[in-house]
């Protein structure tokens, strides 16, 4: 009876002490709760995990970082679009500044994801916050890989990272770290989400290439830059479609394990298939000769990205379905 009374009343005592401004009493009750948990609980987190969670909570606010990335990405994009070929010194200085920023961003995101994963005991890819943060990490990694060959990769990476971090903050600033629901405890979850998010990142780069081509066309710049962006987008499109197809296949296997069927025409499944078919059609320039025109391809790349937005945001926030938790 005494233990049951303590469990029911302890948090009320803490709240009452805080309201009275009696911090010593509140701390004493909290210490009593901790001692009771150590004696009675079966799955108490270790002291190191508690310390890591405190560190994670202290560095886990991403909104200022998201706004910084978006602002710097937009400014650097506008500068690079308006610079002439002869202004190579300005390009080099801007390139190295952005490169250092991206390296620091990669270190921060890696630390943040690693801390959340250590505290939760699983790879943090189970909700919208975690998947958007992982997509931000993917965009930074791809940016650093492409930075030497593709000068617009750095501002594009900042824009994608900033946007995904901002989206991660729209729901909860940092959702509580809890146990996974049974359907999410499969190891296929991590593989499925990683592959899909990497594909979405490549498709976002292709879309931004299209936006850049439209801007250059409005600025009446030479067609060589637009042609170059077309070639870069074509190179990115093949692995993007391949990863999207692999992700859908892994998701089907996971669905069979979890729900007893490979395909159920859930809204997320339908729109993932629609997205893959749209981008797969853009690969077939031999059959669809008009797609060989760079500007038409770029415009279609912008329009096609709407299918990605519907697949992720439309399903999660509007259409619902069995995938709405993610």
Short mmCIF file of C-alpha atoms in Angstrom, two decimals:
data_model
loop_
_atom_site.label_atom_id
_atom_site.label_comp_id
_atom_site.label_asym_id
_atom_site.label_seq_id
_atom_site.Cartn_x
_atom_site.Cartn_y
_atom_site.Cartn_z
CA UNK A 1 0.00 0.00 0.00
CA UNK A 2 2.80 2.42 0.86
CA UNK A 3 4.53 1.77 -2.47
CA UNK A 4 1.27 2.25 -4.40
CA UNK A 5 0.64 5.50 -2.52
CA UNK A 6 4.18 6.69 -3.31
CA UNK A 7 3.77 5.88 -7.01
CA UNK A 8 0.44 7.73 -7.21
CA UNK A 9 1.41 10.79 -5.19
CA UNK A 10 5.13 11.32 -5.87
CA UNK A 11 4.82 13.41 -9.06
CA UNK A 12 2.04 15.47 -7.46
CA UNK A 13 4.44 16.22 -4.59
CA UNK A 14 7.11 17.32 -7.07
CA UNK A 15 4.64 19.61 -8.85
CA UNK A 16 3.40 21.08 -5.56
CA UNK A 17 6.96 21.75 -4.37
CA UNK A 18 7.86 23.43 -7.66
CA UNK A 19 4.77 25.66 -7.46
CA UNK A 20 5.70 26.66 -3.92
CA UNK A 21 9.27 27.39 -4.97
CA UNK A 22 10.61 24.78 -2.57
CA UNK A 23 13.38 23.32 -4.72
CA UNK A 24 14.97 21.30 -1.90
CA UNK A 25 11.75 19.36 -1.30
CA UNK A 26 11.25 18.78 -5.01
CA UNK A 27 14.81 17.46 -5.37
CA UNK A 28 14.35 15.21 -2.34
CA UNK A 29 11.20 13.65 -3.83
CA UNK A 30 12.95 13.20 -7.20
CA UNK A 31 15.84 11.44 -5.47
CA UNK A 32 13.31 9.20 -3.75
CA UNK A 33 11.71 8.37 -7.13
CA UNK A 34 15.12 7.54 -8.59
CA UNK A 35 15.99 5.29 -5.64
CA UNK A 36 12.64 3.50 -5.94
CA UNK A 37 13.17 2.97 -9.67
CA UNK A 38 16.65 1.53 -9.13
CA UNK A 39 15.28 -0.97 -6.63
CA UNK A 40 12.05 -1.96 -8.39
CA UNK A 41 12.33 -1.31 -12.14
CA UNK A 42 13.47 -4.13 -14.42
CA UNK A 43 14.73 -2.07 -17.40
CA UNK A 44 16.28 1.04 -15.94
CA UNK A 45 18.68 2.83 -18.32
CA UNK A 46 22.31 2.83 -17.27
CA UNK A 47 23.94 5.89 -15.78
CA UNK A 48 25.96 6.43 -18.96
CA UNK A 49 22.76 6.38 -21.03
CA UNK A 50 21.17 8.93 -18.69
CA UNK A 51 24.23 11.18 -19.04
CA UNK A 52 24.12 10.86 -22.82
CA UNK A 53 20.42 11.74 -22.82
CA UNK A 54 21.16 14.89 -20.80
CA UNK A 55 23.82 15.84 -23.36
CA UNK A 56 21.40 15.11 -26.21
CA UNK A 57 18.70 17.31 -24.65
CA UNK A 58 21.18 20.17 -24.30
CA UNK A 59 22.16 20.18 -28.00
CA UNK A 60 18.90 18.99 -29.56
CA UNK A 61 17.38 22.25 -30.82
CA UNK A 62 17.66 22.46 -34.62
CA UNK A 63 15.47 25.41 -35.65
CA UNK A 64 18.23 28.09 -35.57
CA UNK A 65 20.48 25.72 -37.49
CA UNK A 66 17.75 25.13 -40.08
CA UNK A 67 17.20 28.86 -40.59
CA UNK A 68 20.97 29.42 -40.87
CA UNK A 69 21.31 26.69 -43.53
CA UNK A 70 18.35 28.00 -45.54
CA UNK A 71 19.57 31.60 -45.42
CA UNK A 72 23.15 30.74 -46.36
CA UNK A 73 21.97 28.34 -49.05
CA UNK A 74 19.68 30.92 -50.70
CA UNK A 75 22.34 33.66 -50.58
CA UNK A 76 25.10 31.44 -51.96
CA UNK A 77 22.78 30.13 -54.69
CA UNK A 78 21.93 33.66 -55.83
CA UNK A 79 25.60 34.68 -55.78
CA UNK A 80 26.71 31.68 -57.84
CA UNK A 81 23.89 32.17 -60.35
CA UNK A 82 24.82 35.82 -60.95
CA UNK A 83 28.61 35.46 -61.00
CA UNK A 84 30.32 35.50 -64.37
CA UNK A 85 32.90 32.95 -65.45
CA UNK A 86 35.78 35.35 -64.90
CA UNK A 87 35.09 35.85 -61.20
CA UNK A 88 36.86 32.64 -60.20
CA UNK A 89 38.47 34.05 -57.05
CA UNK A 90 35.11 34.87 -55.49
CA UNK A 91 33.88 31.39 -56.43
CA UNK A 92 36.87 29.72 -54.76
CA UNK A 93 36.50 31.70 -51.52
CA UNK A 94 32.77 31.02 -51.38
CA UNK A 95 33.35 27.35 -52.20
CA UNK A 96 35.75 26.82 -49.27
CA UNK A 97 33.57 28.76 -46.83
CA UNK A 98 30.57 26.63 -47.74
CA UNK A 99 32.68 23.46 -47.65
CA UNK A 100 33.82 24.16 -44.07
CA UNK A 101 30.22 24.90 -43.04
CA UNK A 102 29.08 21.58 -44.52
CA UNK A 103 31.82 19.64 -42.73
CA UNK A 104 30.81 21.20 -39.41
CA UNK A 105 27.15 20.47 -40.17
CA UNK A 106 28.02 16.84 -40.92
CA UNK A 107 29.82 16.49 -37.59
CA UNK A 108 26.89 18.00 -35.70
CA UNK A 109 24.26 15.84 -37.41
CA UNK A 110 26.34 12.70 -36.98
CA UNK A 111 26.76 13.43 -33.28
CA UNK A 112 23.06 14.23 -32.86
CA UNK A 113 21.89 11.05 -34.63
CA UNK A 114 24.45 8.91 -32.78
CA UNK A 115 23.38 10.26 -29.38
CA UNK A 116 19.68 9.70 -30.12
CA UNK A 117 20.44 6.20 -31.37
CA UNK A 118 22.46 5.34 -28.26
CA UNK A 119 19.75 6.60 -25.92
CA UNK A 120 16.91 4.84 -27.78
CA UNK A 121 18.82 1.59 -28.32
CA UNK A 122 17.91 1.44 -32.02
CA UNK A 123 18.72 3.26 -35.25
CA UNK A 124 16.68 6.50 -35.06
CA UNK A 125 14.50 6.17 -38.18
CA UNK A 126 11.10 5.47 -36.66
CA UNK A 127 9.20 8.78 -37.07
CA UNK A 128 9.01 11.88 -39.22
CA UNK A 129 11.49 13.82 -37.09
CA UNK A 130 14.14 11.12 -37.34
CA UNK A 131 13.67 10.44 -41.06
CA UNK A 132 13.92 14.13 -41.92
CA UNK A 133 17.06 14.44 -39.84
CA UNK A 134 18.54 11.44 -41.63
CA UNK A 135 17.65 12.96 -45.00
CA UNK A 136 19.47 16.11 -43.90
CA UNK A 137 22.50 13.98 -43.07
CA UNK A 138 22.27 12.28 -46.49
CA UNK A 139 22.16 15.64 -48.25
CA UNK A 140 25.32 16.79 -46.46
CA UNK A 141 27.21 13.59 -47.30
CA UNK A 142 26.19 13.70 -50.97
CA UNK A 143 27.10 17.39 -51.12
CA UNK A 144 30.62 16.76 -49.84
CA UNK A 145 31.03 13.88 -52.33
CA UNK A 146 29.91 16.02 -55.29
CA UNK A 147 31.39 19.36 -54.23
CA UNK A 148 34.58 19.12 -56.30
CA UNK A 149 32.84 18.31 -59.58
CA UNK A 150 29.56 20.20 -59.17
CA UNK A 151 29.91 23.80 -57.96
CA UNK A 152 26.21 24.19 -57.09
CA UNK A 153 26.24 21.11 -54.84
CA UNK A 154 27.16 23.16 -51.76
CA UNK A 155 24.27 25.67 -51.87
CA UNK A 156 21.91 22.86 -52.88
CA UNK A 157 23.05 20.76 -49.94
CA UNK A 158 22.51 23.66 -47.56
CA UNK A 159 19.01 24.25 -48.92
CA UNK A 160 18.00 20.60 -48.62
CA UNK A 161 19.55 20.24 -45.17
CA UNK A 162 17.90 23.44 -43.95
CA UNK A 163 14.51 22.51 -45.35
CA UNK A 164 14.54 18.98 -43.91
CA UNK A 165 15.68 20.22 -40.49
CA UNK A 166 12.92 22.81 -40.55
CA UNK A 167 10.33 20.17 -41.48
CA UNK A 168 11.63 18.01 -38.62
CA UNK A 169 10.74 20.84 -36.25
CA UNK A 170 7.18 21.34 -37.52
CA UNK A 171 5.63 18.63 -35.38
CA UNK A 172 7.59 18.33 -32.17
CA UNK A 173 10.94 20.00 -31.58
CA UNK A 174 12.32 16.59 -30.62
CA UNK A 175 9.84 13.76 -30.05
CA UNK A 176 10.19 11.72 -26.88
CA UNK A 177 12.49 8.74 -27.11
CA UNK A 178 10.26 5.73 -26.46
CA UNK A 179 10.08 2.04 -27.22
CA UNK A 180 9.22 1.15 -30.81
CA UNK A 181 5.81 -0.23 -31.63
CA UNK A 182 6.04 -3.91 -32.73
CA UNK A 183 5.66 -3.20 -36.45
CA UNK A 184 8.72 -0.92 -36.36
CA UNK A 185 11.02 -3.37 -34.58
CA UNK A 186 12.04 -5.16 -37.78
CA UNK A 187 15.62 -4.57 -39.02
CA UNK A 188 14.09 -4.05 -42.46
CA UNK A 189 12.76 -0.71 -41.20
CA UNK A 190 16.22 0.88 -41.09
CA UNK A 191 17.23 -0.44 -44.51
CA UNK A 192 13.94 0.59 -46.10
CA UNK A 193 14.01 4.13 -44.71
CA UNK A 194 17.73 4.67 -45.45
CA UNK A 195 17.36 3.66 -49.09
CA UNK A 196 14.20 5.71 -49.63
CA UNK A 197 15.62 8.84 -47.96
CA UNK A 198 18.81 8.60 -50.03
CA UNK A 199 16.67 8.37 -53.16
CA UNK A 200 14.58 11.38 -52.11
CA UNK A 201 17.77 13.37 -51.51
CA UNK A 202 19.00 12.69 -55.05
CA UNK A 203 15.59 13.62 -56.45
CA UNK A 204 15.72 16.88 -54.48
CA UNK A 205 19.09 17.69 -56.07
CA UNK A 206 17.57 17.00 -59.51
CA UNK A 207 14.65 19.31 -58.73
CA UNK A 208 17.01 22.11 -57.63
CA UNK A 209 18.96 21.64 -60.86
CA UNK A 210 15.69 22.29 -62.68
CA UNK A 211 15.02 25.44 -60.64
CA UNK A 212 18.54 26.67 -61.42
CA UNK A 213 18.07 26.02 -65.14
CA UNK A 214 14.85 28.06 -65.12
CA UNK A 215 16.60 30.91 -63.28
CA UNK A 216 19.51 30.85 -65.76
CA UNK A 217 17.06 30.89 -68.66
CA UNK A 218 15.32 33.95 -67.20
CA UNK A 219 18.72 35.63 -66.77
CA UNK A 220 19.44 34.87 -70.46
CA UNK A 221 22.64 33.01 -69.60
CA UNK A 222 24.32 30.77 -72.15
CA UNK A 223 22.89 27.34 -72.84
CA UNK A 224 26.09 25.50 -71.86
CA UNK A 225 25.29 25.82 -68.14
CA UNK A 226 21.74 24.56 -68.69
CA UNK A 227 23.09 21.64 -70.72
CA UNK A 228 25.60 20.87 -67.95
CA UNK A 229 22.83 20.81 -65.34
CA UNK A 230 20.87 18.47 -67.62
CA UNK A 231 23.80 16.04 -67.78
CA UNK A 232 24.26 16.17 -63.98
CA UNK A 233 20.55 15.51 -63.42
CA UNK A 234 20.62 12.57 -65.82
CA UNK A 235 23.57 11.07 -63.96
CA UNK A 236 21.76 11.44 -60.62
CA UNK A 237 18.47 10.10 -61.96
CA UNK A 238 19.68 6.53 -62.52
CA UNK A 239 20.80 5.79 -58.93
CA UNK A 240 17.77 7.70 -57.59
CA UNK A 241 15.29 5.51 -59.47
CA UNK A 242 17.26 2.37 -58.64
CA UNK A 243 17.29 3.21 -54.92
CA UNK A 244 13.58 4.05 -54.99
CA UNK A 245 12.77 0.70 -56.60
CA UNK A 246 14.96 -1.16 -54.07
CA UNK A 247 13.31 0.73 -51.22
CA UNK A 248 9.82 -0.19 -52.45
CA UNK A 249 10.88 -3.85 -52.79
CA UNK A 250 12.31 -3.93 -49.25
CA UNK A 251 9.16 -2.23 -47.99
CA UNK A 252 7.06 -4.95 -49.62
CA UNK A 253 9.10 -7.66 -47.89
CA UNK A 254 8.75 -5.81 -44.59
CA UNK A 255 4.97 -5.48 -45.14
CA UNK A 256 4.69 -9.24 -45.69
CA UNK A 257 6.57 -9.93 -42.46
CA UNK A 258 4.55 -7.39 -40.45
CA UNK A 259 1.08 -7.47 -42.03
CA UNK A 260 1.03 -10.74 -43.95
CA UNK A 261 0.85 -9.24 -47.44
CA UNK A 262 3.37 -7.73 -49.86
CA UNK A 263 1.14 -5.03 -51.30
CA UNK A 264 -2.12 -3.57 -50.05
CA UNK A 265 -2.65 -0.39 -52.12
CA UNK A 266 -2.14 1.76 -49.02
CA UNK A 267 -1.85 5.49 -49.96
CA UNK A 268 1.88 5.51 -49.19
CA UNK A 269 2.44 2.42 -51.33
CA UNK A 270 0.41 3.83 -54.22
CA UNK A 271 2.18 7.19 -54.25
CA UNK A 272 5.61 5.58 -53.89
CA UNK A 273 4.80 3.52 -56.99
CA UNK A 274 3.51 6.60 -58.84
CA UNK A 275 6.70 8.48 -57.98
CA UNK A 276 8.90 5.65 -59.23
CA UNK A 277 6.96 5.36 -62.51
CA UNK A 278 7.17 9.10 -63.17
CA UNK A 279 10.93 9.23 -62.70
CA UNK A 280 11.44 5.91 -64.52
CA UNK A 281 9.67 7.43 -67.54
CA UNK A 282 12.14 10.35 -67.47
CA UNK A 283 15.01 7.90 -67.96
CA UNK A 284 13.68 6.70 -71.30
CA UNK A 285 14.92 9.50 -73.54
CA UNK A 286 15.33 7.02 -76.39
CA UNK A 287 11.61 6.32 -76.49
CA UNK A 288 10.56 9.82 -75.37
CA UNK A 289 12.73 11.97 -77.62
CA UNK A 290 11.31 15.25 -76.33
CA UNK A 291 12.99 14.57 -72.97
CA UNK A 292 16.32 15.15 -74.71
CA UNK A 293 15.52 18.86 -74.63
CA UNK A 294 17.29 20.15 -71.48
CA UNK A 295 14.71 22.78 -70.54
CA UNK A 296 11.77 20.40 -70.91
CA UNK A 297 13.60 17.85 -68.77
CA UNK A 298 14.30 20.46 -66.08
CA UNK A 299 10.68 21.62 -65.97
CA UNK A 300 9.49 18.01 -65.69
CA UNK A 301 12.00 17.43 -62.88
CA UNK A 302 10.42 20.29 -60.92
CA UNK A 303 6.87 19.05 -61.55
CA UNK A 304 7.80 15.41 -60.82
CA UNK A 305 9.10 16.35 -57.37
CA UNK A 306 5.51 17.14 -56.41
CA UNK A 307 4.94 13.37 -56.37
CA UNK A 308 7.70 13.04 -53.74
CA UNK A 309 6.06 15.73 -51.63
CA UNK A 310 2.68 14.02 -51.87
CA UNK A 311 4.24 10.64 -51.01
CA UNK A 312 5.86 11.97 -47.84
CA UNK A 313 3.80 14.93 -46.64
CA UNK A 314 0.45 14.31 -48.31
CA UNK A 315 0.16 10.76 -47.03
CA UNK A 316 1.47 11.49 -43.54
CA UNK A 317 -0.60 14.60 -42.86
CA UNK A 318 -3.65 14.34 -45.16
CA UNK A 319 -4.37 10.91 -46.61
CA UNK A 320 -3.41 8.79 -43.59
CA UNK A 321 -3.24 5.02 -43.91
CA UNK A 322 -1.10 2.35 -42.31
CA UNK A 323 2.09 4.37 -42.94
CA UNK A 324 0.91 7.62 -41.32
CA UNK A 325 3.11 7.04 -38.25
CA UNK A 326 6.21 7.63 -40.38
#
